Short mmCIF file of C-alpha atoms in Angstrom, two decimals:
data_model
loop_
_atom_site.label_atom_id
_atom_site.label_comp_id
_atom_site.label_asym_id
_atom_site.label_seq_id
_atom_site.Cartn_x
_atom_site.Cartn_y
_atom_site.Cartn_z
CA MET A 1 -28.33 18.43 17.15
CA ALA A 2 -31.65 19.05 15.46
CA GLU A 3 -31.91 18.69 11.72
CA PRO A 4 -30.95 22.02 10.10
CA PRO A 5 -33.49 23.70 7.82
CA GLY A 6 -33.19 23.63 4.06
CA LEU A 7 -32.18 19.97 3.62
CA ASN A 8 -33.48 18.21 0.53
CA ASP A 9 -34.80 14.67 0.66
CA ALA A 10 -31.43 13.02 -0.04
CA GLU A 11 -29.66 15.12 2.59
CA ARG A 12 -32.40 14.45 5.12
CA ARG A 13 -32.04 10.71 4.61
CA LEU A 14 -28.29 11.00 5.12
CA TRP A 15 -28.72 13.13 8.26
CA THR A 16 -31.08 10.59 9.74
CA ALA A 17 -28.94 7.56 8.83
CA PHE A 18 -25.63 8.98 10.11
CA PRO A 19 -25.95 8.09 13.86
CA THR A 20 -26.48 4.41 13.05
CA GLY A 21 -24.05 4.28 10.10
CA THR A 22 -26.78 3.07 7.74
CA ALA A 23 -25.91 3.26 4.05
CA VAL A 24 -28.00 5.66 1.96
CA VAL A 25 -28.50 4.44 -1.60
CA LEU A 26 -29.59 7.12 -4.03
CA GLY A 27 -29.11 5.21 -7.27
CA ASP A 28 -26.95 2.76 -9.18
CA GLU A 29 -26.19 4.83 -12.26
CA ARG A 30 -22.49 5.64 -12.67
CA PRO A 31 -21.48 8.35 -12.76
CA ALA A 32 -24.29 9.88 -10.76
CA GLY A 33 -26.13 12.55 -12.73
CA PRO A 34 -27.39 15.92 -11.42
CA HIS A 35 -30.84 14.58 -10.62
CA PRO A 36 -32.57 16.44 -7.71
CA ASP A 37 -33.15 13.18 -5.86
CA ARG A 38 -29.45 12.41 -5.90
CA MET A 39 -27.97 15.81 -5.04
CA VAL A 40 -26.15 16.16 -1.74
CA ARG A 41 -24.24 19.26 -0.70
CA ALA A 42 -20.66 18.65 0.41
CA GLU A 43 -21.31 21.06 3.26
CA VAL A 44 -23.78 18.62 4.82
CA ILE A 45 -21.29 15.74 4.68
CA CYS A 46 -18.59 17.91 6.26
CA ARG A 47 -20.86 18.91 9.16
CA LEU A 48 -21.70 15.28 9.87
CA LEU A 49 -18.07 14.18 9.79
CA LEU A 50 -17.01 17.01 12.08
CA GLY A 51 -19.53 16.18 14.81
CA ALA A 52 -22.74 18.08 14.02
CA VAL A 53 -24.85 15.08 15.15
CA GLU A 54 -24.52 13.15 18.38
CA THR A 55 -23.72 9.48 17.97
CA ARG A 56 -26.10 6.81 19.24
CA PRO A 57 -24.88 4.26 21.83
CA GLY A 58 -24.55 0.77 20.40
CA PHE A 59 -23.99 1.99 16.83
CA VAL A 60 -21.02 3.13 14.76
CA ALA A 61 -21.83 6.49 13.22
CA ALA A 62 -20.62 6.90 9.66
CA VAL A 63 -21.35 8.65 6.37
CA ARG A 64 -22.16 5.96 3.82
CA LEU A 65 -23.48 7.22 0.49
CA HIS A 66 -24.12 5.33 -2.74
CA GLY A 67 -24.90 6.99 -6.04
CA ALA A 68 -24.89 10.63 -4.82
CA TYR A 69 -24.22 13.74 -6.91
CA ILE A 70 -22.15 15.86 -4.51
CA ILE A 71 -22.01 19.58 -5.18
CA GLY A 72 -19.58 21.99 -3.57
CA ARG A 73 -16.19 21.17 -2.10
CA LEU A 74 -15.85 18.38 0.42
CA ASP A 75 -13.41 20.33 2.61
CA ILE A 76 -12.13 18.64 5.78
CA SER A 77 -8.71 20.32 5.67
CA GLY A 78 -7.14 20.58 9.10
CA GLY A 79 -10.11 18.83 10.73
CA SER A 80 -10.31 15.84 13.03
CA VAL A 81 -12.81 13.20 11.92
CA ALA A 82 -13.85 10.36 14.19
CA HIS A 83 -16.20 8.68 11.73
CA GLU A 84 -15.80 6.61 8.59
CA LEU A 85 -16.57 8.16 5.22
CA ARG A 86 -17.68 5.79 2.48
CA LEU A 87 -18.70 7.14 -0.91
CA GLU A 88 -19.51 4.64 -3.63
CA ASN A 89 -20.62 5.31 -7.18
CA CYS A 90 -20.75 9.03 -6.43
CA ARG A 91 -19.86 12.02 -8.52
CA LEU A 92 -18.02 14.87 -6.81
CA VAL A 93 -18.26 18.12 -8.74
CA GLU A 94 -15.22 19.60 -6.97
CA ALA A 95 -12.01 17.93 -5.77
CA PRO A 96 -12.29 16.87 -2.11
CA ASP A 97 -9.77 18.39 0.29
CA PHE A 98 -8.48 16.28 3.19
CA SER A 99 -5.16 18.10 3.56
CA ASN A 100 -3.69 18.04 7.07
CA ALA A 101 -6.79 16.26 8.37
CA GLN A 102 -6.87 13.40 10.86
CA THR A 103 -9.45 10.81 9.92
CA ARG A 104 -10.61 7.26 10.28
CA GLN A 105 -11.18 5.10 7.22
CA LEU A 106 -11.77 6.91 3.92
CA ARG A 107 -13.35 5.08 1.02
CA LEU A 108 -14.17 6.91 -2.20
CA SER A 109 -14.55 3.95 -4.53
CA ASP A 110 -16.03 3.87 -8.04
CA CYS A 111 -16.45 7.63 -7.85
CA THR A 112 -15.82 10.38 -10.39
CA MET A 113 -14.03 13.55 -9.28
CA PRO A 114 -11.75 16.29 -10.67
CA GLY A 115 -8.88 15.59 -8.25
CA PHE A 116 -8.07 14.71 -4.66
CA ASP A 117 -5.99 16.53 -2.05
CA GLY A 118 -4.66 14.42 0.81
CA GLY A 119 -1.48 16.37 1.58
CA GLY A 120 -0.53 15.81 5.21
CA LEU A 121 -3.51 13.51 5.75
CA ARG A 122 -3.29 11.13 8.71
CA ALA A 123 -5.69 8.21 8.42
CA ASP A 124 -6.03 5.59 11.15
CA GLY A 125 -7.69 3.27 8.63
CA TYR A 126 -7.08 2.87 4.92
CA LEU A 127 -7.60 5.32 2.09
CA SER A 128 -9.36 3.77 -0.89
CA LEU A 129 -9.85 5.37 -4.29
CA SER A 130 -10.34 2.02 -6.01
CA GLY A 131 -12.32 2.05 -9.23
CA SER A 132 -12.57 5.84 -9.29
CA VAL A 133 -12.09 8.02 -12.36
CA ILE A 134 -10.14 11.15 -11.47
CA ASP A 135 -9.58 13.89 -14.03
CA GLY A 136 -6.98 15.83 -12.10
CA GLU A 137 -4.05 15.49 -9.72
CA VAL A 138 -4.14 13.21 -6.70
CA ARG A 139 -1.99 14.84 -4.02
CA MET A 140 -0.65 12.95 -0.99
CA PRO A 141 2.59 14.62 0.16
CA ARG A 142 3.52 13.78 3.77
CA ALA A 143 0.37 11.65 4.15
CA GLN A 144 0.39 8.84 6.72
CA LEU A 145 -1.98 5.96 6.03
CA ALA A 146 -1.97 3.46 8.88
CA GLY A 147 -4.44 1.11 7.20
CA GLY A 148 -2.91 1.12 3.73
CA LEU A 149 -3.64 2.63 0.34
CA ARG A 150 -5.98 1.11 -2.21
CA MET A 151 -6.19 2.37 -5.77
CA ASN A 152 -7.06 -0.83 -7.59
CA GLY A 153 -8.60 -0.10 -10.97
CA THR A 154 -8.30 3.66 -10.47
CA LYS A 155 -7.92 5.85 -13.55
CA VAL A 156 -6.19 9.20 -13.08
CA THR A 157 -5.63 11.59 -15.99
CA VAL A 158 -3.59 14.80 -15.93
CA THR A 159 -2.85 16.66 -19.14
CA ASP A 160 -0.80 19.50 -17.65
CA PRO A 161 2.91 18.52 -18.02
CA ALA A 162 3.72 20.55 -14.89
CA ARG A 163 1.53 18.29 -12.74
CA TRP A 164 1.53 14.63 -11.74
CA ALA A 165 -1.28 12.12 -11.87
CA LEU A 166 -0.23 11.06 -8.36
CA PHE A 167 1.98 13.47 -6.43
CA SER A 168 3.55 12.64 -3.08
CA GLY A 169 6.71 13.17 -1.10
CA GLY A 170 7.41 11.47 2.22
CA LEU A 171 4.27 9.34 1.95
CA VAL A 172 4.08 6.63 4.64
CA VAL A 173 1.81 3.65 4.02
CA ASP A 174 1.46 0.82 6.51
CA VAL A 175 -0.15 -2.55 5.73
CA GLY A 176 0.47 -2.13 1.97
CA ALA A 177 -0.13 0.01 -1.11
CA PHE A 178 -2.36 -1.85 -3.56
CA ILE A 179 -2.48 -0.07 -6.92
CA ARG A 180 -3.35 -2.97 -9.21
CA ASN A 181 -4.81 -2.69 -12.73
CA ALA A 182 -4.84 1.09 -12.45
CA GLU A 183 -4.07 3.65 -15.14
CA PHE A 184 -2.15 6.88 -14.59
CA THR A 185 -1.66 9.40 -17.37
CA GLY A 186 0.76 12.09 -16.33
CA GLY A 187 3.23 10.19 -14.13
CA VAL A 188 3.43 9.02 -10.53
CA ARG A 189 5.70 10.63 -7.93
CA LEU A 190 6.59 8.60 -4.82
CA VAL A 191 9.85 10.30 -3.85
CA GLY A 192 10.90 9.41 -0.31
CA ALA A 193 7.84 7.20 0.22
CA ARG A 194 7.89 4.42 2.77
CA MET A 195 5.75 1.39 1.96
CA ASN A 196 5.85 -0.73 5.09
CA GLY A 197 3.57 -3.43 3.76
CA GLY A 198 4.81 -3.61 0.19
CA LEU A 199 3.94 -1.91 -3.09
CA PHE A 200 1.76 -3.82 -5.55
CA MET A 201 1.27 -2.32 -9.02
CA ASP A 202 0.50 -5.51 -10.96
CA GLY A 203 -1.22 -4.78 -14.26
CA THR A 204 -0.97 -1.01 -13.83
CA THR A 205 -0.12 1.38 -16.65
CA LEU A 206 1.96 4.50 -15.99
CA ARG A 207 1.81 6.72 -19.06
CA ASN A 208 4.12 9.72 -19.42
CA PRO A 209 6.07 9.21 -22.70
CA GLY A 210 9.46 10.88 -22.88
CA ARG A 211 9.19 11.94 -19.23
CA LEU A 212 9.07 10.27 -15.82
CA ALA A 213 6.40 7.61 -15.68
CA LEU A 214 7.40 6.85 -12.07
CA ASP A 215 9.68 8.88 -9.84
CA ALA A 216 10.41 6.86 -6.70
CA GLU A 217 13.84 8.08 -5.66
CA ASN A 218 14.79 7.23 -2.08
CA MET A 219 11.69 5.09 -1.64
CA VAL A 220 11.78 2.33 0.99
CA VAL A 221 9.65 -0.78 0.49
CA GLU A 222 9.32 -3.42 3.15
CA ASP A 223 8.29 -6.75 1.64
CA ALA A 224 7.66 -7.04 -2.11
CA ALA A 225 7.54 -4.37 -4.81
CA GLU A 226 5.55 -5.81 -7.71
CA PHE A 227 5.71 -4.05 -11.08
CA SER A 228 4.65 -7.24 -12.80
CA ASN A 229 1.96 -9.26 -14.58
CA GLY A 230 1.00 -6.67 -17.16
CA PHE A 231 2.60 -3.61 -15.55
CA ARG A 232 3.44 -1.08 -18.25
CA GLY A 233 5.75 1.90 -17.89
CA GLU A 234 5.62 4.36 -20.80
CA GLY A 235 8.38 6.76 -19.84
CA THR A 236 11.21 6.46 -17.34
CA VAL A 237 10.74 4.35 -14.23
CA ARG A 238 13.16 5.97 -11.79
CA LEU A 239 14.00 4.07 -8.58
CA ARG A 240 17.35 5.70 -7.87
CA ASN A 241 18.64 5.16 -4.32
CA ALA A 242 15.54 3.16 -3.35
CA ARG A 243 15.63 0.23 -0.92
CA PHE A 244 13.65 -2.97 -1.28
CA ASP A 245 13.70 -5.35 1.67
CA GLY A 246 12.36 -8.17 -0.43
CA ILE A 247 11.68 -8.80 -4.11
CA LEU A 248 11.67 -6.09 -6.77
CA SER A 249 9.85 -7.71 -9.68
CA PHE A 250 9.33 -6.67 -13.30
CA SER A 251 8.14 -10.12 -14.32
CA LYS A 252 5.92 -10.06 -17.43
CA ALA A 253 5.99 -6.27 -17.46
CA THR A 254 6.65 -3.77 -20.28
CA LEU A 255 9.29 -1.05 -19.97
CA ASP A 256 9.35 1.50 -22.77
CA SER A 257 10.94 4.93 -22.40
CA CYS A 258 9.24 6.00 -25.67
CA ASP A 259 12.57 7.70 -26.47
CA PRO A 260 15.67 5.60 -27.27
CA GLY A 261 17.92 8.23 -25.71
CA ARG A 262 16.16 8.09 -22.32
CA MET A 263 16.23 5.65 -19.46
CA ALA A 264 13.53 3.01 -19.42
CA LEU A 265 14.61 1.89 -15.93
CA HIS A 266 16.85 4.04 -13.76
CA ALA A 267 17.67 1.77 -10.82
CA SER A 268 21.14 2.95 -9.82
CA HIS A 269 22.25 2.99 -6.16
CA ILE A 270 19.36 0.73 -5.12
CA GLN A 271 19.42 -2.07 -2.54
CA ALA A 272 17.29 -5.17 -3.06
CA ASP A 273 17.19 -8.74 -1.83
CA GLU A 274 16.16 -9.94 -5.29
CA LEU A 275 15.60 -8.29 -8.67
CA ILE A 276 13.45 -10.11 -11.22
CA LEU A 277 14.06 -8.20 -14.44
CA TRP A 278 12.18 -10.43 -16.84
CA PRO A 279 9.58 -8.37 -18.73
CA GLN A 280 7.48 -9.90 -21.45
CA GLU A 281 9.45 -8.21 -24.23
CA LYS A 282 12.79 -6.51 -24.81
CA ILE A 283 13.27 -3.33 -22.79
CA LYS A 284 13.06 -0.25 -24.99
CA GLY A 285 15.43 2.41 -23.71
CA ARG A 286 18.45 2.43 -21.44
CA VAL A 287 18.70 0.61 -18.12
CA SER A 288 21.00 1.61 -15.27
CA LEU A 289 21.88 -0.65 -12.33
CA SER A 290 25.07 1.26 -11.51
CA TYR A 291 26.35 1.18 -7.93
CA SER A 292 23.42 -0.96 -6.78
CA ARG A 293 23.64 -3.81 -4.28
CA ILE A 294 21.39 -6.72 -5.19
CA ALA A 295 21.62 -10.16 -3.61
CA VAL A 296 19.98 -12.10 -6.48
CA ILE A 297 19.46 -10.98 -10.08
CA MET A 298 17.18 -12.99 -12.34
CA ASP A 299 17.01 -11.86 -15.96
CA HIS A 300 17.30 -13.18 -19.51
CA PRO A 301 19.28 -12.17 -22.62
CA ASP A 302 16.11 -11.77 -24.69
CA ILE A 303 14.99 -8.74 -22.68
CA TRP A 304 18.28 -6.87 -22.23
CA PRO A 305 18.27 -3.37 -23.70
CA ASP A 306 20.87 -2.29 -26.22
CA GLU A 307 22.52 -0.13 -23.57
CA LEU A 308 22.93 -1.37 -20.01
CA TRP A 309 24.91 0.44 -17.31
CA LEU A 310 26.42 -1.93 -14.73
CA ASN A 311 29.44 -0.05 -13.37
CA GLY A 312 29.57 -0.42 -9.59
CA LEU A 313 26.84 -3.09 -9.45
CA THR A 314 27.47 -5.86 -6.91
CA TYR A 315 25.51 -9.09 -6.53
CA GLU A 316 25.71 -12.49 -4.89
CA THR A 317 23.84 -14.67 -7.39
CA LEU A 318 22.96 -14.50 -11.08
CA ARG A 319 20.15 -16.51 -12.62
CA GLY A 320 19.36 -16.71 -16.32
CA GLY A 321 21.67 -16.71 -19.33
CA MET A 322 24.73 -18.77 -20.28
CA PHE A 323 28.37 -17.76 -19.91
CA GLN A 324 28.62 -16.11 -23.34
CA ASP A 325 25.40 -14.23 -22.59
CA ARG A 326 26.93 -12.79 -19.43
CA LEU A 327 29.99 -11.62 -21.36
CA ARG A 328 27.67 -9.70 -23.69
CA TRP A 329 25.77 -8.48 -20.63
CA VAL A 330 28.78 -6.69 -19.13
CA ALA A 331 29.81 -5.33 -22.54
CA ARG A 332 26.59 -3.39 -23.21
CA ASP A 333 27.76 -0.17 -21.62
CA GLU A 334 28.83 2.37 -24.25
CA GLN A 335 31.82 3.18 -22.01
CA PHE A 336 34.35 0.60 -20.84
CA HIS A 337 34.54 -0.07 -17.08
CA LEU A 338 36.70 -2.64 -15.31
CA GLN A 339 34.36 -3.25 -12.37
CA PRO A 340 31.54 -5.16 -14.15
CA TYR A 341 34.08 -7.66 -15.48
CA GLU A 342 35.79 -7.96 -12.10
CA GLN A 343 32.44 -8.53 -10.37
CA LEU A 344 31.44 -11.21 -12.89
CA ALA A 345 34.84 -12.92 -12.60
CA ASN A 346 34.60 -12.88 -8.80
CA TRP A 347 31.14 -14.43 -8.98
CA TYR A 348 32.31 -17.27 -11.22
CA HIS A 349 35.32 -17.80 -8.96
CA GLY A 350 33.04 -17.86 -5.92
CA ILE A 351 30.88 -20.64 -7.36
CA GLY A 352 33.90 -22.73 -8.31
CA HIS A 353 34.22 -21.93 -12.04
CA ASP A 354 37.80 -20.66 -12.07
CA ASP A 355 38.12 -21.42 -15.79
CA LEU A 356 35.19 -19.14 -16.59
CA ALA A 357 36.57 -16.48 -14.24
CA ARG A 358 39.80 -16.47 -16.27
CA LYS A 359 37.83 -16.12 -19.50
CA VAL A 360 36.03 -13.10 -18.06
CA GLN A 361 39.38 -11.53 -17.17
CA LEU A 362 40.55 -12.15 -20.74
CA ALA A 363 37.38 -10.56 -22.11
CA LYS A 364 37.96 -7.56 -19.84
CA LEU A 365 41.47 -6.96 -21.18
CA ARG A 366 40.36 -7.42 -24.78
CA ALA A 367 37.54 -4.93 -24.30
CA ARG A 368 39.95 -2.48 -22.71
CA ARG A 369 42.35 -2.89 -25.62
CA ARG A 370 39.95 -1.16 -28.01
CA ARG A 371 40.35 2.09 -26.03
CA LEU A 372 44.18 2.14 -26.16
CA ASN A 373 46.52 4.02 -28.52
CA PRO A 374 48.00 2.09 -31.48
CA VAL A 375 51.32 1.27 -29.77
CA ALA A 376 49.70 0.02 -26.57
CA ARG A 377 47.11 -1.85 -28.63
CA GLY A 378 49.86 -3.63 -30.57
CA TRP A 379 51.63 -4.67 -27.36
CA ASN A 380 48.31 -5.90 -25.95
CA HIS A 381 47.70 -7.97 -29.07
CA LEU A 382 51.13 -9.54 -28.59
CA LEU A 383 50.37 -10.35 -24.95
CA ASP A 384 47.07 -11.89 -26.00
CA TRP A 385 48.49 -14.05 -28.79
CA THR A 386 51.52 -15.26 -26.87
CA VAL A 387 50.36 -15.79 -23.26
CA GLY A 388 46.71 -14.74 -23.15
CA TYR A 389 47.68 -11.81 -20.90
CA GLY A 390 49.10 -14.36 -18.47
CA TYR A 391 45.80 -16.17 -18.01
CA ARG A 392 46.80 -18.72 -20.68
CA PRO A 393 50.55 -19.30 -20.14
CA TRP A 394 50.37 -22.59 -22.01
CA LEU A 395 50.23 -20.51 -25.20
CA ALA A 396 53.85 -19.44 -24.60
CA PHE A 397 54.94 -23.07 -24.25
CA MET A 398 53.03 -23.97 -27.40
CA TRP A 399 54.81 -21.22 -29.36
CA PHE A 400 58.10 -22.30 -27.79
CA ALA A 401 57.57 -25.90 -28.88
CA VAL A 402 56.67 -24.86 -32.45
CA LEU A 403 59.73 -22.64 -32.75
CA LEU A 404 61.94 -25.31 -31.21
CA ALA A 405 60.72 -27.83 -33.80
CA ILE A 406 61.40 -25.35 -36.63
CA GLY A 407 64.91 -24.59 -35.34
CA THR A 408 65.74 -28.27 -34.88
CA THR A 409 64.65 -29.04 -38.44
CA VAL A 410 66.52 -26.09 -39.98
CA PHE A 411 69.83 -26.69 -38.16
CA THR A 412 69.69 -30.41 -38.84
CA LEU A 413 69.60 -29.58 -42.55
CA GLU A 414 72.00 -26.59 -42.33
CA ARG A 415 74.51 -27.38 -39.63
CA PRO A 416 76.22 -24.21 -38.26
CA ALA A 417 79.95 -23.82 -38.55
CA SER A 418 82.14 -24.24 -35.51
CA ILE A 419 83.79 -21.08 -34.11
CA LYS A 420 85.90 -22.81 -31.44
CA PRO A 421 88.88 -25.16 -31.69
CA PRO A 422 88.06 -28.89 -31.56
CA GLU A 423 89.29 -29.34 -28.03
CA GLU A 424 86.94 -26.57 -26.73
CA ARG A 425 83.74 -27.07 -28.70
CA PRO A 426 80.91 -29.32 -27.47
CA LEU A 427 79.21 -31.92 -29.60
CA PHE A 428 76.66 -30.17 -31.84
CA HIS A 429 73.01 -31.03 -31.31
CA ALA A 430 70.34 -29.24 -33.38
CA LEU A 431 67.67 -29.48 -30.68
CA VAL A 432 69.95 -28.15 -27.92
CA TYR A 433 71.31 -25.44 -30.25
CA SER A 434 67.76 -24.23 -31.05
CA LEU A 435 66.93 -24.32 -27.34
CA ASP A 436 69.99 -22.19 -26.60
CA LEU A 437 68.87 -19.61 -29.20
CA LEU A 438 65.35 -19.38 -27.79
CA ILE A 439 66.38 -19.02 -24.16
CA PRO A 440 67.57 -15.40 -23.63
CA ILE A 441 70.78 -16.57 -21.87
CA ASP A 442 73.45 -18.92 -23.20
CA THR A 443 72.54 -21.94 -21.13
CA PHE A 444 74.11 -24.95 -22.86
CA GLY A 445 77.13 -23.36 -24.58
CA GLN A 446 75.91 -24.25 -28.08
CA GLN A 447 75.15 -20.68 -29.18
CA SER A 448 78.68 -19.45 -28.36
CA SER A 449 80.30 -22.45 -30.07
CA PHE A 450 78.55 -22.54 -33.44
CA ASP A 451 77.67 -19.86 -35.98
CA PRO A 452 74.95 -20.38 -38.61
CA HIS A 453 75.58 -19.38 -42.22
CA GLY A 454 73.52 -18.49 -45.24
CA TRP A 455 69.79 -18.37 -44.97
CA SER A 456 69.84 -20.30 -41.68
CA ARG A 457 71.48 -17.27 -40.06
CA TRP A 458 68.15 -15.38 -40.37
CA VAL A 459 66.37 -18.29 -38.76
CA ALA A 460 68.77 -18.08 -35.83
CA TYR A 461 68.26 -14.31 -35.50
CA SER A 462 64.48 -14.83 -35.56
CA LEU A 463 64.68 -17.48 -32.85
CA VAL A 464 66.76 -15.19 -30.62
CA ALA A 465 64.38 -12.26 -31.09
CA THR A 466 61.30 -14.41 -30.64
CA GLY A 467 62.75 -15.93 -27.48
CA TRP A 468 63.16 -12.49 -25.95
CA VAL A 469 59.64 -11.50 -26.96
CA LEU A 470 58.15 -14.69 -25.51
CA ALA A 471 60.08 -14.31 -22.27
CA THR A 472 59.08 -10.65 -21.92
CA ALA A 473 55.43 -11.39 -22.69
CA LEU A 474 55.34 -14.29 -20.26
CA ILE A 475 56.86 -12.19 -17.46
CA ALA A 476 54.53 -9.26 -18.20
CA GLY A 477 51.47 -11.49 -18.41
CA VAL A 478 52.18 -13.43 -15.24
CA THR A 479 52.97 -10.19 -13.41
CA ARG A 480 49.62 -8.79 -14.56
CA VAL A 481 47.81 -11.81 -13.15
CA LEU A 482 49.63 -11.83 -9.83
CA ARG A 483 49.48 -8.07 -9.30
CA PRO A 484 46.63 -7.04 -6.92
CA ASN A 485 43.79 -5.12 -8.60
#
């Protein structure tokens, strides 16, 4: 097609260079100013991308512009583009619109623009907004990017609380989403996204204090999800019901809800091969891992938040922290739940530490005791002191031995009187008599043959009562241990 009339010098250079894909450099200043030599109408770029010029055999036609000041809207919505678009160091006066378009590779790097609309975009190559400064919403709902997404060093700012810095739903990215060292003010929405090549947000800042810094519910990530090495979330990072077929890492990150009553990390119902929750400082705000299934958890007591929800969490391996640290770990929920203690006890049992598993069970029952009524709490204290709820039965034998020694001493000094004729009574023995008092049934015939007197009578009554209490506690404790959960 012949060159249309009315083109300025910059547009004419672009029109001529398009068939061979030659880059047109209009300047190095960033952002490009409204200088006449750098002005290019968006209409001209659209016509080239949509086939206004025949391609030349042996060359790859493309729009490659550097340092242009683009006026008007770059509107390719619903169009089919067979050529690459590469804009570098350009300023776009209006937000480009690629909604529902089918394109090749799109690269708008180190550009300045008031937004970007890629809703429903299908790109055979990658979409790059790396290094760009965007004062407005970046929209990519239902977009499909076969060559990946690149937003390294991108800065997106949205001041309207009803909008997102990056808005998407059902986004599909193959190869990988690389959003490193970027800055988003206004929150990022990746609900239902599928990242087939991983999600890499190392060094990125998501800023939306008191609100959602990242909403990635139901997201699926194949390979790694890196929120690490300087990643900063100011607001809630919500990953509820997401799946990570690889590592989910918050190593050397910062998680701050900017509101103590809000979640800093909402990661309930997730699935992950490994979770590295080891930010560079203590997490500020609540963290929920409830009902998640994680094969390996690596964390450290220094970074745990004051409130941690673990009910329903299952895991195969824990790394980081000593035994006492893990007891404090499961006790950080403001409400008592049995499952976190049971899961921790099962894990210790599975790795061969049965003694530690029993201590976890004891800690569980002691934590539960604080929620009981006074009567039940008193009985629980008795079970704890006497038999350790059945997990420490040796305590009962220790108490039994102490009481037996006391009884033997007392009845050696104050021998009970005989209550049977000489031919019927057995030979008195203080040790056997004390044993007969402590055992709830008359085993040796001493208790029915001798009757204490004076102050020793009260010792005998105490031994009988204590024997019943010890026997009852031992039976109740052992039954508790043997009873299936």
